[in-house]
mmCIF file of C-alpha atoms in Angstrom:
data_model
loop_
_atom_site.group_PDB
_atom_site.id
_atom_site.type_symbol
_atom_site.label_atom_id
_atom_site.label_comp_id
_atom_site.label_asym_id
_atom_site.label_seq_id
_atom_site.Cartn_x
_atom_site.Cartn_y
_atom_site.Cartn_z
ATOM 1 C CA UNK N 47 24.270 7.719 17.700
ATOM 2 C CA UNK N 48 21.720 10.157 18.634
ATOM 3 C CA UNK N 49 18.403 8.868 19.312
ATOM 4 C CA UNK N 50 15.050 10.489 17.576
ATOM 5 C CA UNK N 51 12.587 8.470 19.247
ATOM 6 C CA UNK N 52 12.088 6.449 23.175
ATOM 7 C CA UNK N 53 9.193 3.686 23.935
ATOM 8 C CA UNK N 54 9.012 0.489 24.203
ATOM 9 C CA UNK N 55 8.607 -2.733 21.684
ATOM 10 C CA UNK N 56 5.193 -4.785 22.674
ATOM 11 C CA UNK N 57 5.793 -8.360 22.348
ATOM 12 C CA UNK N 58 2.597 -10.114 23.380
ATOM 13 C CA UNK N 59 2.760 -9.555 27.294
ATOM 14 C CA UNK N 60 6.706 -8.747 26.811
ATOM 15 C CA UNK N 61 7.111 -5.083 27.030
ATOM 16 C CA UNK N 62 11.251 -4.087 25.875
ATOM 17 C CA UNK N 63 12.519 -0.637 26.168
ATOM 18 C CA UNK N 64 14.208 0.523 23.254
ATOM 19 C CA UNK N 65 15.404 4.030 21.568
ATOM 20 C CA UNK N 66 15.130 4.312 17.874
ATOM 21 C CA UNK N 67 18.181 5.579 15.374
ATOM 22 C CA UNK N 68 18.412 6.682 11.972
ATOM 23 C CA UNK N 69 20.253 3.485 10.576
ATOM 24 C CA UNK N 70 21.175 5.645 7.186
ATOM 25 C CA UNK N 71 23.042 8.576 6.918
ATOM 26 C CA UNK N 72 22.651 11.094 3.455
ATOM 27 C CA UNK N 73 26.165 12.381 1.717
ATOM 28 C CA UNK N 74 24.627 13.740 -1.065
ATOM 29 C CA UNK N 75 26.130 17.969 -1.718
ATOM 30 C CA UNK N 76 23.657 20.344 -0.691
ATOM 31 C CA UNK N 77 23.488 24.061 -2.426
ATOM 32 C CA UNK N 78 21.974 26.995 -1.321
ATOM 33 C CA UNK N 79 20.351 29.947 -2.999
ATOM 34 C CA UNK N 80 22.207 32.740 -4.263
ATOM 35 C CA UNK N 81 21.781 35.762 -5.641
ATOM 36 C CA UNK N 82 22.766 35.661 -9.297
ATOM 37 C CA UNK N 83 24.059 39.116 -9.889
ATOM 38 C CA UNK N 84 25.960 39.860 -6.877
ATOM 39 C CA UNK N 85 26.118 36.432 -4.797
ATOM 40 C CA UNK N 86 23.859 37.116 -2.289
ATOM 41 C CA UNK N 87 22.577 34.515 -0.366
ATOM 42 C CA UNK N 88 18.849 34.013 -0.414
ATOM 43 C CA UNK N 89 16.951 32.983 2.651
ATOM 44 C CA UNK N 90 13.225 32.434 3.504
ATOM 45 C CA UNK N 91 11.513 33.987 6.388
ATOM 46 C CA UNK N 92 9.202 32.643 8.424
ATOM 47 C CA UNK N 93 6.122 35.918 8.557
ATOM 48 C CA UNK N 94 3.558 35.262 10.617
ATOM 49 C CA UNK N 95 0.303 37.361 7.689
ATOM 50 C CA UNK N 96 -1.439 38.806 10.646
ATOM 51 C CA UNK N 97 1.698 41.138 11.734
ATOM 52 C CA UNK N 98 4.392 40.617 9.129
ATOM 53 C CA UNK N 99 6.590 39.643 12.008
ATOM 54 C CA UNK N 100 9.119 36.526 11.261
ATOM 55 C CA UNK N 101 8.756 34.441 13.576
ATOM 56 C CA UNK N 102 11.071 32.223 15.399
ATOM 57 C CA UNK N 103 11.215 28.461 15.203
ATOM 58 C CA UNK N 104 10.866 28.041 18.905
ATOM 59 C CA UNK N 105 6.988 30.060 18.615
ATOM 60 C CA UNK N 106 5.959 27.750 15.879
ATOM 61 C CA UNK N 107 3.265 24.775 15.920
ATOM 62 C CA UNK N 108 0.764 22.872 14.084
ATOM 63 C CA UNK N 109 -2.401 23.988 12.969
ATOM 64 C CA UNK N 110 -5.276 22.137 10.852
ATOM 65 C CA UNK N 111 -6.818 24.433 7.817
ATOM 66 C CA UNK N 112 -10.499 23.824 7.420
ATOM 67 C CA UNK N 113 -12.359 24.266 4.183
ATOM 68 C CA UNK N 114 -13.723 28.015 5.038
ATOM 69 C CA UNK N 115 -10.225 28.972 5.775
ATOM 70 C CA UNK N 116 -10.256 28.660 9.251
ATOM 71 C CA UNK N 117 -7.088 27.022 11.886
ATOM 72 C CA UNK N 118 -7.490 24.252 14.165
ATOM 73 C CA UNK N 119 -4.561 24.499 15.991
ATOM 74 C CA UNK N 120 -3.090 21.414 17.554
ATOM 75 C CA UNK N 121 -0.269 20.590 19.888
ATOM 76 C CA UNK N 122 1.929 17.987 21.092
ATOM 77 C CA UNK N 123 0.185 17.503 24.186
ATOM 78 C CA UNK N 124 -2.983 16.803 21.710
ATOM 79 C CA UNK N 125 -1.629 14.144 20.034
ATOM 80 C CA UNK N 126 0.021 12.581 22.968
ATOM 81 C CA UNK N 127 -3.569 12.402 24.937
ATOM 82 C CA UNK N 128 -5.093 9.985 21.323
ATOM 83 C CA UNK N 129 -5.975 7.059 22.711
ATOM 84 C CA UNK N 130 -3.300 5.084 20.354
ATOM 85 C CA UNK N 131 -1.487 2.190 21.431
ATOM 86 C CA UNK N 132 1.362 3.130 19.192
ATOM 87 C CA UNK N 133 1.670 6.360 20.636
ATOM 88 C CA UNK N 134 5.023 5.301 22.291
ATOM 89 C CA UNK N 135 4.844 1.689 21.314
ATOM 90 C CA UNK N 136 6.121 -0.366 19.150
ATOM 91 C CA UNK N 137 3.365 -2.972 18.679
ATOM 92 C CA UNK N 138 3.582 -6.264 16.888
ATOM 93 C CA UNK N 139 0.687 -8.018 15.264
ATOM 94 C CA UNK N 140 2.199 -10.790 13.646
ATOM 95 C CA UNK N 141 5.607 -12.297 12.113
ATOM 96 C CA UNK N 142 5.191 -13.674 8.284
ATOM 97 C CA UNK N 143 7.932 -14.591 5.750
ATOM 98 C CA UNK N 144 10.254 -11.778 4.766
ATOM 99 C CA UNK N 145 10.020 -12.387 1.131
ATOM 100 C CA UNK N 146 5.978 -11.499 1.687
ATOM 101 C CA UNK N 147 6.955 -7.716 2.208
ATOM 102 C CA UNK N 148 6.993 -5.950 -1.113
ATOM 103 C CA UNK N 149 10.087 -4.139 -1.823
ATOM 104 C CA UNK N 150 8.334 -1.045 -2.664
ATOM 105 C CA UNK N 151 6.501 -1.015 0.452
ATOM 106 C CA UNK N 152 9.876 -0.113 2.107
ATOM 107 C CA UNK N 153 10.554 3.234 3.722
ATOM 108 C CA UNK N 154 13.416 4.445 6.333
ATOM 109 C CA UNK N 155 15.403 2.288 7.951
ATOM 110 C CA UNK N 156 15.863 2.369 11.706
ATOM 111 C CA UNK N 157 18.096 0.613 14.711
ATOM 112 C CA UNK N 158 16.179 -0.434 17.783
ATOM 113 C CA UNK N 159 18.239 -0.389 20.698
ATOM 114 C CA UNK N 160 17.997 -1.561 24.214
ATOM 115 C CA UNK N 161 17.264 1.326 26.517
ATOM 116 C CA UNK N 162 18.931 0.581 29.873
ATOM 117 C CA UNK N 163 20.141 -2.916 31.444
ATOM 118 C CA UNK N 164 16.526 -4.168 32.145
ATOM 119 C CA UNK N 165 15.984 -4.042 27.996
ATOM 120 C CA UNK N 166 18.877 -6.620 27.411
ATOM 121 C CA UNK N 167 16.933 -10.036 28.197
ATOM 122 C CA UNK N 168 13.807 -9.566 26.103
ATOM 123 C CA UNK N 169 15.702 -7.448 23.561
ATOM 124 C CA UNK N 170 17.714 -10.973 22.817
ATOM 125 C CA UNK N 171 14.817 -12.879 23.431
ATOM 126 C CA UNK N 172 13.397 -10.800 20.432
ATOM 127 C CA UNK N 173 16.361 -11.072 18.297
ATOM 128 C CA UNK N 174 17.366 -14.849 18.643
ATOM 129 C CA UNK N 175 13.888 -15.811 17.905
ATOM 130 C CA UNK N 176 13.457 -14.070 14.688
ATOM 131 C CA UNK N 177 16.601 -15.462 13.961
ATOM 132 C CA UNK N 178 15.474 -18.973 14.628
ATOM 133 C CA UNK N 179 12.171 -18.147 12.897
ATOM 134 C CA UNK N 180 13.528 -16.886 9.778
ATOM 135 C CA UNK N 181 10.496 -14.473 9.740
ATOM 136 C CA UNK N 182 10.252 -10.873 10.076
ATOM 137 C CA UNK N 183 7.745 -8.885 12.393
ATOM 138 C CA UNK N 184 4.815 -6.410 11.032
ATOM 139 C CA UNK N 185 4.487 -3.908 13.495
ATOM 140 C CA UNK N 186 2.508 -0.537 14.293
ATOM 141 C CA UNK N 187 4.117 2.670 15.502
ATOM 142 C CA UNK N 188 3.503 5.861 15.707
ATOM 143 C CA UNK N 189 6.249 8.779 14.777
ATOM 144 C CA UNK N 190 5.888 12.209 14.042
ATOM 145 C CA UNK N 191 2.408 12.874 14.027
ATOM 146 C CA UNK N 192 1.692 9.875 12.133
ATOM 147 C CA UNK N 193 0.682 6.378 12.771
ATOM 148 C CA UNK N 194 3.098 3.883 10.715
ATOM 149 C CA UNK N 195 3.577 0.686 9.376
ATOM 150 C CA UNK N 196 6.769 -1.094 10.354
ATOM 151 C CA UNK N 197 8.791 -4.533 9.761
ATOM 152 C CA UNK N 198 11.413 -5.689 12.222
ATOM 153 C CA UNK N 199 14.493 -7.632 10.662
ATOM 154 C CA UNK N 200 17.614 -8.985 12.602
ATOM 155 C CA UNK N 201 20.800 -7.272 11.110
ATOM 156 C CA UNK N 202 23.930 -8.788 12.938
ATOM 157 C CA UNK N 203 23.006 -8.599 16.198
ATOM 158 C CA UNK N 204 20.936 -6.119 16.043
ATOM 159 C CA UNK N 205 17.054 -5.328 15.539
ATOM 160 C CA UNK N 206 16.489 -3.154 12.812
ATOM 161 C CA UNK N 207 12.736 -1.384 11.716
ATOM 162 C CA UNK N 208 12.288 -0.605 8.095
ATOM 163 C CA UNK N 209 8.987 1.824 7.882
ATOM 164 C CA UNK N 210 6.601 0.600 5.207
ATOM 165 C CA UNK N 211 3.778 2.440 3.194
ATOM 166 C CA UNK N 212 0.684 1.306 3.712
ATOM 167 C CA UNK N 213 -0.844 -0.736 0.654
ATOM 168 C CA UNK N 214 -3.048 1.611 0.206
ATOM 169 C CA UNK N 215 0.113 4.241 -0.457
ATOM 170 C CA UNK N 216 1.497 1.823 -3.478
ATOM 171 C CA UNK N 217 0.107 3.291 -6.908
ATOM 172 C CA UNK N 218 -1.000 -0.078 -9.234
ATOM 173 C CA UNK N 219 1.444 0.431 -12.284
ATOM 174 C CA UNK N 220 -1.308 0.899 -15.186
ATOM 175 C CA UNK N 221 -0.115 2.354 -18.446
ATOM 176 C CA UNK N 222 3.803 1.516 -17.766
ATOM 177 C CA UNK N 223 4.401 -2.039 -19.634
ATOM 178 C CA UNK N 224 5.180 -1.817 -23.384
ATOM 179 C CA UNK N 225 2.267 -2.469 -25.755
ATOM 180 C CA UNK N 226 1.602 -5.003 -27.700
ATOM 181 C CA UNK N 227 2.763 -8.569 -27.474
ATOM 182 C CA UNK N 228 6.575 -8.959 -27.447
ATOM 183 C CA UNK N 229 8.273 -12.394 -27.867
ATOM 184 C CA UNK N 230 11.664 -13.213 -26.401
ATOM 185 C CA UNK N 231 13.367 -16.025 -27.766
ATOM 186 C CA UNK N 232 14.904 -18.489 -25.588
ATOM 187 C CA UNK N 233 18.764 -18.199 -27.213
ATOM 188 C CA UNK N 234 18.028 -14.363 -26.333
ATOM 189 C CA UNK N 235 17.280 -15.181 -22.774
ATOM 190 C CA UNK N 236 20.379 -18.083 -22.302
ATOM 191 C CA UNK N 237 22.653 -14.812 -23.612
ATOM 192 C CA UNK N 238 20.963 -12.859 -20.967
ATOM 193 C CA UNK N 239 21.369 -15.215 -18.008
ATOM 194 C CA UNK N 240 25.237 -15.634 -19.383
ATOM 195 C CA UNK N 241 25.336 -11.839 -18.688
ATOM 196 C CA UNK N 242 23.956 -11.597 -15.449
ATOM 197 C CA UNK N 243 25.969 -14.393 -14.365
ATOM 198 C CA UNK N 244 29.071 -12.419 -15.001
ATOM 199 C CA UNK N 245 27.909 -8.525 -13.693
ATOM 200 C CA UNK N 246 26.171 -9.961 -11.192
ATOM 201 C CA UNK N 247 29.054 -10.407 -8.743
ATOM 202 C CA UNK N 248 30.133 -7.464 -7.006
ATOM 203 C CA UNK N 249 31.345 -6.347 -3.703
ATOM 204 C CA UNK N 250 27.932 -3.647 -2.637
ATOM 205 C CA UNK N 251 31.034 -2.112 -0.032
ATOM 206 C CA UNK N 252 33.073 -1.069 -3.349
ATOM 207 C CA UNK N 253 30.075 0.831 -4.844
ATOM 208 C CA UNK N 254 30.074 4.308 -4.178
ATOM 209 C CA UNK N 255 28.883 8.017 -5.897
ATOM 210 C CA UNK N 256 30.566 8.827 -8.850
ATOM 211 C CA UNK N 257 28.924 11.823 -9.439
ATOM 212 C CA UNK N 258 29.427 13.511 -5.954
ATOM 213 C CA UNK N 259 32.882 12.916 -6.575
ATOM 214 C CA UNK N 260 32.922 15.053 -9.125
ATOM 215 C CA UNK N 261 30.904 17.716 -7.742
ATOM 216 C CA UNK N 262 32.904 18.070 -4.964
ATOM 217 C CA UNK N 263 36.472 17.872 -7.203
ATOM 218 C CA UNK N 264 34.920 20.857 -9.463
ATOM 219 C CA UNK N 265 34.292 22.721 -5.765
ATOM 220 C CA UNK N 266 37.640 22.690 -4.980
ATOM 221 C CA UNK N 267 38.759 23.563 -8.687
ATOM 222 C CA UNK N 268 36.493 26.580 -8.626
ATOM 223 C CA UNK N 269 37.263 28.047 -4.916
ATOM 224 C CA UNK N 270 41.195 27.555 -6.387
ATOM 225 C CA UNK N 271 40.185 29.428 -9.959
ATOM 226 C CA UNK N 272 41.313 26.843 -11.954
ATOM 227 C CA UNK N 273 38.028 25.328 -12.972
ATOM 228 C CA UNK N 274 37.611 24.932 -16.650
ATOM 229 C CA UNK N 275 34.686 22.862 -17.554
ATOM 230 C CA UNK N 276 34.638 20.495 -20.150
ATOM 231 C CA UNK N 277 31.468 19.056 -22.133
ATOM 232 C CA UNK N 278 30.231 15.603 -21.669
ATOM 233 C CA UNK N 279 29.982 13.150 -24.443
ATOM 234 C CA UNK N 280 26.536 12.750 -24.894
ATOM 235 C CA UNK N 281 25.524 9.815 -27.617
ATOM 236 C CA UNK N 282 22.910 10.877 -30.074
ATOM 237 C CA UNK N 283 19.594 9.116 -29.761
ATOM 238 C CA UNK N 284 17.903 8.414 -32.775
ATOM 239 C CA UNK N 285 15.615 5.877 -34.463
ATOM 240 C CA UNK N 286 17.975 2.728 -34.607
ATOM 241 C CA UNK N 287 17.237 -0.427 -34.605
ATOM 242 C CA UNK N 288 19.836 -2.716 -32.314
ATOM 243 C CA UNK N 289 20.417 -6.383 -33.352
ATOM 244 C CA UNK N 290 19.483 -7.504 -29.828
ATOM 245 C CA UNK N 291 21.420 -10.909 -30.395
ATOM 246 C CA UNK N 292 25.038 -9.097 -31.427
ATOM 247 C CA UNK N 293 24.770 -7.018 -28.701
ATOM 248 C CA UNK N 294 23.945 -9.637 -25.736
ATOM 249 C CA UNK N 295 27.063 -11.417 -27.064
ATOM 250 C CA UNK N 296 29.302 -8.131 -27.113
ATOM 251 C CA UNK N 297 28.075 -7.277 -23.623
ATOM 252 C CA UNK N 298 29.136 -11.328 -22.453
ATOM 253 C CA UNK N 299 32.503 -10.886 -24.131
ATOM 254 C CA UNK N 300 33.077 -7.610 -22.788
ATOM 255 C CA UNK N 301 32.066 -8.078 -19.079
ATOM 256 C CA UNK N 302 34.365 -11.474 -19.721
ATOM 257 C CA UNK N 303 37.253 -9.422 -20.602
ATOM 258 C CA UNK N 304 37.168 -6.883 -18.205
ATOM 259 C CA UNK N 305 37.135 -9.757 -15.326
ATOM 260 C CA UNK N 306 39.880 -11.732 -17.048
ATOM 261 C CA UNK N 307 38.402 -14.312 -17.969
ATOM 262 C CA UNK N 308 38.995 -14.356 -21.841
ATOM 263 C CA UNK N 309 37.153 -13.075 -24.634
ATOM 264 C CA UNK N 310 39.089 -10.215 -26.405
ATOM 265 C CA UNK N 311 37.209 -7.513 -27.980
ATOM 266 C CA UNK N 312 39.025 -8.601 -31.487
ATOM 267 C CA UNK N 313 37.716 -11.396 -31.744
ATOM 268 C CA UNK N 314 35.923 -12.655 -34.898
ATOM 269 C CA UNK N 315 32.873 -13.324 -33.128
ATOM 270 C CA UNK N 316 29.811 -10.855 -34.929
ATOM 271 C CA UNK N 317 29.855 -7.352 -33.457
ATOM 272 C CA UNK N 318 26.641 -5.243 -32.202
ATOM 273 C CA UNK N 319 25.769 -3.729 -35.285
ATOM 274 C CA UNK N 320 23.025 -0.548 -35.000
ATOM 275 C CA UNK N 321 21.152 -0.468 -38.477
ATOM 276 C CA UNK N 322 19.322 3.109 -39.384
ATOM 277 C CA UNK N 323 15.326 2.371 -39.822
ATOM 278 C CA UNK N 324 14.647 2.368 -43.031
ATOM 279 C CA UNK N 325 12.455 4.255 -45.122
ATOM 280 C CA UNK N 326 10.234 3.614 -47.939
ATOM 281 C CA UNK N 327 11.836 3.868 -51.071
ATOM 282 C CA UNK N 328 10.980 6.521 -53.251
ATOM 283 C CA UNK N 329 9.894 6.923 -56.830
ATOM 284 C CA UNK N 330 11.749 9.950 -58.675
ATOM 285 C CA UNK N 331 15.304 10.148 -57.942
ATOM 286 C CA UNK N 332 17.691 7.608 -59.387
ATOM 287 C CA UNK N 333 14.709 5.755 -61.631
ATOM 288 C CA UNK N 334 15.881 6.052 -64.833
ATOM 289 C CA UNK N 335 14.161 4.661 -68.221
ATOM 290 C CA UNK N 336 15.180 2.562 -69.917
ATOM 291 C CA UNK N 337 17.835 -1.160 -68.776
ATOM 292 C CA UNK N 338 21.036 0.503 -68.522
ATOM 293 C CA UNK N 339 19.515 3.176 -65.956
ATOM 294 C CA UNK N 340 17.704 0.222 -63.935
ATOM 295 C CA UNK N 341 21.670 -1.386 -63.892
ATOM 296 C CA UNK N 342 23.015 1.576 -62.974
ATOM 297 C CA UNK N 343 21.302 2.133 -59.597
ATOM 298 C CA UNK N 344 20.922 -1.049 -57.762
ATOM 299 C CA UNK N 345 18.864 -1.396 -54.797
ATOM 300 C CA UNK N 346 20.495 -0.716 -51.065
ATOM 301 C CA UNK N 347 19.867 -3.875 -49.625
ATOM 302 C CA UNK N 348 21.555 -6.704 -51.279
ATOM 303 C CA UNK N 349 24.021 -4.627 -53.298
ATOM 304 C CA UNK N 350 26.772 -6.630 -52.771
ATOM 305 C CA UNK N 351 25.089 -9.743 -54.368
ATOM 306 C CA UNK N 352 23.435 -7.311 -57.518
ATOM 307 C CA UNK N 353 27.491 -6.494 -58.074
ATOM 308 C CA UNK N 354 28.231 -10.497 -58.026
ATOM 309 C CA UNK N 355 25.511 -10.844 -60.257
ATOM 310 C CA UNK N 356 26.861 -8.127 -62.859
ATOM 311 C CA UNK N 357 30.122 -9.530 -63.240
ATOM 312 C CA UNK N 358 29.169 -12.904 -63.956
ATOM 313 C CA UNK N 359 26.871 -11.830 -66.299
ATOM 314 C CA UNK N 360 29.478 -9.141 -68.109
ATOM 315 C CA UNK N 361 32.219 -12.231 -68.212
ATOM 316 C CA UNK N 362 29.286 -14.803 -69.578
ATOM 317 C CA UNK N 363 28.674 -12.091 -72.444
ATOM 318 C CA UNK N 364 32.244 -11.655 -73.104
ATOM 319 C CA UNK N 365 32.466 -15.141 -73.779
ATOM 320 C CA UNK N 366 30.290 -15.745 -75.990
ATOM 321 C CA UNK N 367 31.192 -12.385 -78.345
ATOM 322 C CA UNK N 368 34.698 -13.686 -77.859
ATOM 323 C CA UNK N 369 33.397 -17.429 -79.771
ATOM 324 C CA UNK N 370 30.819 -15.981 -82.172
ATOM 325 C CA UNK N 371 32.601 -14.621 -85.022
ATOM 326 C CA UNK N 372 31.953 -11.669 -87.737
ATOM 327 C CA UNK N 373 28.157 -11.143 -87.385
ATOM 328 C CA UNK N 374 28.268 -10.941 -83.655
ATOM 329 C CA UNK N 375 31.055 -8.659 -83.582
ATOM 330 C CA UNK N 376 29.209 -6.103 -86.207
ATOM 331 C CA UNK N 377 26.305 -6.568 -83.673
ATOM 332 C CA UNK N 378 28.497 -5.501 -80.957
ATOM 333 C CA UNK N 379 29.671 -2.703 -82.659
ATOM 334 C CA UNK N 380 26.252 -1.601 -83.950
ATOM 335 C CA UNK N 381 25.329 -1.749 -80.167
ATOM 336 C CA UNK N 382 28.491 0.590 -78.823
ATOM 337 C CA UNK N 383 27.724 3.078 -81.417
ATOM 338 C CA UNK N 384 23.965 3.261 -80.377
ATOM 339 C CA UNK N 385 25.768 3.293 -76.315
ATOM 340 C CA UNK N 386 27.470 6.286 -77.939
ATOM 341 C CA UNK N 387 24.483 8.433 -79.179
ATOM 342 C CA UNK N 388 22.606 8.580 -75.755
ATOM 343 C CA UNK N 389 25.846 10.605 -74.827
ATOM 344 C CA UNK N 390 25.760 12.935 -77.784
ATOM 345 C CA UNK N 391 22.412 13.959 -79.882
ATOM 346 C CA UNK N 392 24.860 15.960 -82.741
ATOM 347 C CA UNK N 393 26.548 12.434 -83.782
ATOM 348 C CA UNK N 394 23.442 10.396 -83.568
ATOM 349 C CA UNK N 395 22.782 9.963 -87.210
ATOM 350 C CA UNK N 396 26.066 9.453 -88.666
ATOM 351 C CA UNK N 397 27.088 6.838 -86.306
ATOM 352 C CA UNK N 398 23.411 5.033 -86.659
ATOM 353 C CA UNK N 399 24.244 5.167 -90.299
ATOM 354 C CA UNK N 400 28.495 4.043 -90.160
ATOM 355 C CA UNK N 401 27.250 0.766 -87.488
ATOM 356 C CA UNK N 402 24.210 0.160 -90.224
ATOM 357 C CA UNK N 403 26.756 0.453 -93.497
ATOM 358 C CA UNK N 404 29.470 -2.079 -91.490
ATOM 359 C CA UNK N 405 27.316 -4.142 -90.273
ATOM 360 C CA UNK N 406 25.297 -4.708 -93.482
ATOM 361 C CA UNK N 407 28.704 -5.222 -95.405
ATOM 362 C CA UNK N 408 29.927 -7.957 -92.974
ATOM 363 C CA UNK N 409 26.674 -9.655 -92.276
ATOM 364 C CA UNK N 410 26.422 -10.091 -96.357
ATOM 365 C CA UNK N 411 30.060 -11.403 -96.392
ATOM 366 C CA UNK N 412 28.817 -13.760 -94.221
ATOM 367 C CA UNK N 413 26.307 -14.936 -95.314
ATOM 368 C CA UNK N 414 28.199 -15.319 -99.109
ATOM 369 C CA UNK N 415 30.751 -17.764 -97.169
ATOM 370 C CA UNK N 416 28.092 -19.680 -95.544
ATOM 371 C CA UNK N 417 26.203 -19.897 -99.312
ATOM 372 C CA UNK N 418 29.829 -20.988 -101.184
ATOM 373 C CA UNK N 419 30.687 -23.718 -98.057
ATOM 374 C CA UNK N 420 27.711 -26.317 -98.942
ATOM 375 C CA UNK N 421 28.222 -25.882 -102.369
ATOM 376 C CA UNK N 422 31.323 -27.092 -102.250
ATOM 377 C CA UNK N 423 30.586 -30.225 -99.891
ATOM 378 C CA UNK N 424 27.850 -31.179 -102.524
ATOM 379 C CA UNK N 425 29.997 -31.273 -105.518
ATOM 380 C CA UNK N 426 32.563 -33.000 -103.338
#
């Protein structure tokens, strides 16, 4: 591996030549600009303003632009004559706990290695006593124009430097947490602990990119001509509401399944279910006046139960017509013929006045048999 960068690692009085290499390595597909109409590749030029010349890399440096406008311009021999310790040293200031260094203080990732035969004692000295230590070191460098902050790990056997922002760099993470109070119940959490349990073993060598894989398969489709692209299957995202228990359990089952360890998707356990928010009922449509329009259109939730309800009520009222006798079946059919004229205004009046005649003509036979009946148990 190529190195990008030669000094030395300063270890209290210990001074360890080293060269430093680019411990990662970047696969992602890069594109370049074209042209739309006609393909054309599009380039930029380096123009210098004062001439309109382009300018090679090679006749390039670094300049400083002050407020009026003005350059500063500065060189490499400029910054190599600052009177930096770190200039072309790698210097450590102290070794602390590597669980003290704040993941998102970490930067590039480097190899230090030993830079001729004189670097191998102290470059093992180095190495064996982090090891021992179980600490990492904090360290100062300097690296392409830029003083930097640095932490030295043991990888294998070898020293690696991950560059670190300064604190200073790390933006405080105001306005990012959800509002409001949430409360997490502790069944919720036991079902979310089951599922890390089971995703959270994995081989990190097995992972790769899914997605250059299939930029670079619909490369080689197109340069053949046989590309034809096909839509994703997008989800739609609306306001749902997820019952957070169902779906902890479906995700346990699942991850389960697909490991072989039991748990088939049938089984009876409660599925995920995604309910649409509801919205405030309205007054309008469907409210009718009256009791048999209020039956008619029961309410959404609980409709199952308002059914149960209506057929033990209907097979309660048959009963009882069923056991009453002649007066409460001329009721019943006074009360079908009035059901009858809410369907038809024309036929109203005549079969108001039929129900009125038979039920008046049965309700007085009635009442004659119930008159004659103690008569007869008092003579008797």
């Amino acid at each position: 591996m190529r190195s990008i960068w030669n000094g030395a690692i300063s270890f209290g009085l210990v001074s360890i030549p080293i060269k430093l290499v680019n411990a990662t390595e970047s696969h992602s597909i890069s594109f370049r600009q074209i042209h739309v109409s006609d393909g054309g590749r599009v380039r930029y030029r380096k123009v210098c303003e004062l001439d309109g010349e382009e300018v090679p890399s090679a006749e390039i440096g670094k300049g400083y632009e002050e407020a009026d406008g003005s350059i500063v311009p500065i060189t490499d021999e400029d910054l190599a004559q600052l009177p930096l310790a770190t200039a072309k040293t790698i210097e450590i200031m102290s070794f602390v706990p590597a669980e003290e260094i704040d993941p998102l203080q970490m930067d590039a990732a480097y190899y230090l290695a030993a830079n001729g035969a004189t670097a191998a004692k102290p470059y093992t000295l180095l190495r064996e006593a982090l090891k021992r230590s179980r600490k990492v070191a904090i360290a100062k460098y300097a690296l392409r124009g830029r003083e930097r902050l640095g932490m030295l790990r043991v990888v294998d056997d070898v020293i690696a430097m991950h560059g670190l922002l300064w604190p200073d760099e790390i933006r405080a993470p105001e306005g990012v947490a959800p509002e409001g109070t949430v409360s997490v119940r502790d069944a919720e959490l036991d079902l979310a602990d089951a599922l890390m349990a089971t995703l959270g073993e994995v081989e990190m060598a097995s992972l790769h990119d899914d997605y250059r894989d299939a930029v670079e398969a619909m490369i080689v489709a197109k340069s053949g001509g046989a590309f034809e692209p096909t839509e994703a299957v997008v989800e739609p995202a609306g306001g749902q509401v997820i019952d957070l228990m169902a779906a902890l359990e479906k995700s346990v089952r699942a991850a389960k399944a697909s490991r072989g360890e039991g748990g088939a998707e049938g089984s009876d356990e409660a599925e995920a279910e995604v309910t649409p928010i509801r919205r405030k009922a309205g007054t309008g449509r469907g409210a009718g006046t009256g009791t048999g329009a209020a039956a008619a259109a029961p309410k959404a939730v609980g409709g199952k139960k308002s059914t149960a309800a209506s057929a033990k009520k209907t097979a309660a009222s048959a009963t009882k017509k069923k056991a009453t006798g002649a007066g409460a079946a001329g009721k019943s059919a006074a009360g079908k013929s009035a059901s009858g004229a809410s369907k038809s205004t024309s036929r109203t009046a005549a079969t108001k006045s039929t129900a009125k005649t038979a039920a008046t003509k049965k309700t007085g036979a009635g009442a004659a048999k119930k008159a004659a009946t103690p008569r007869k148990r008092t003579s008797a």
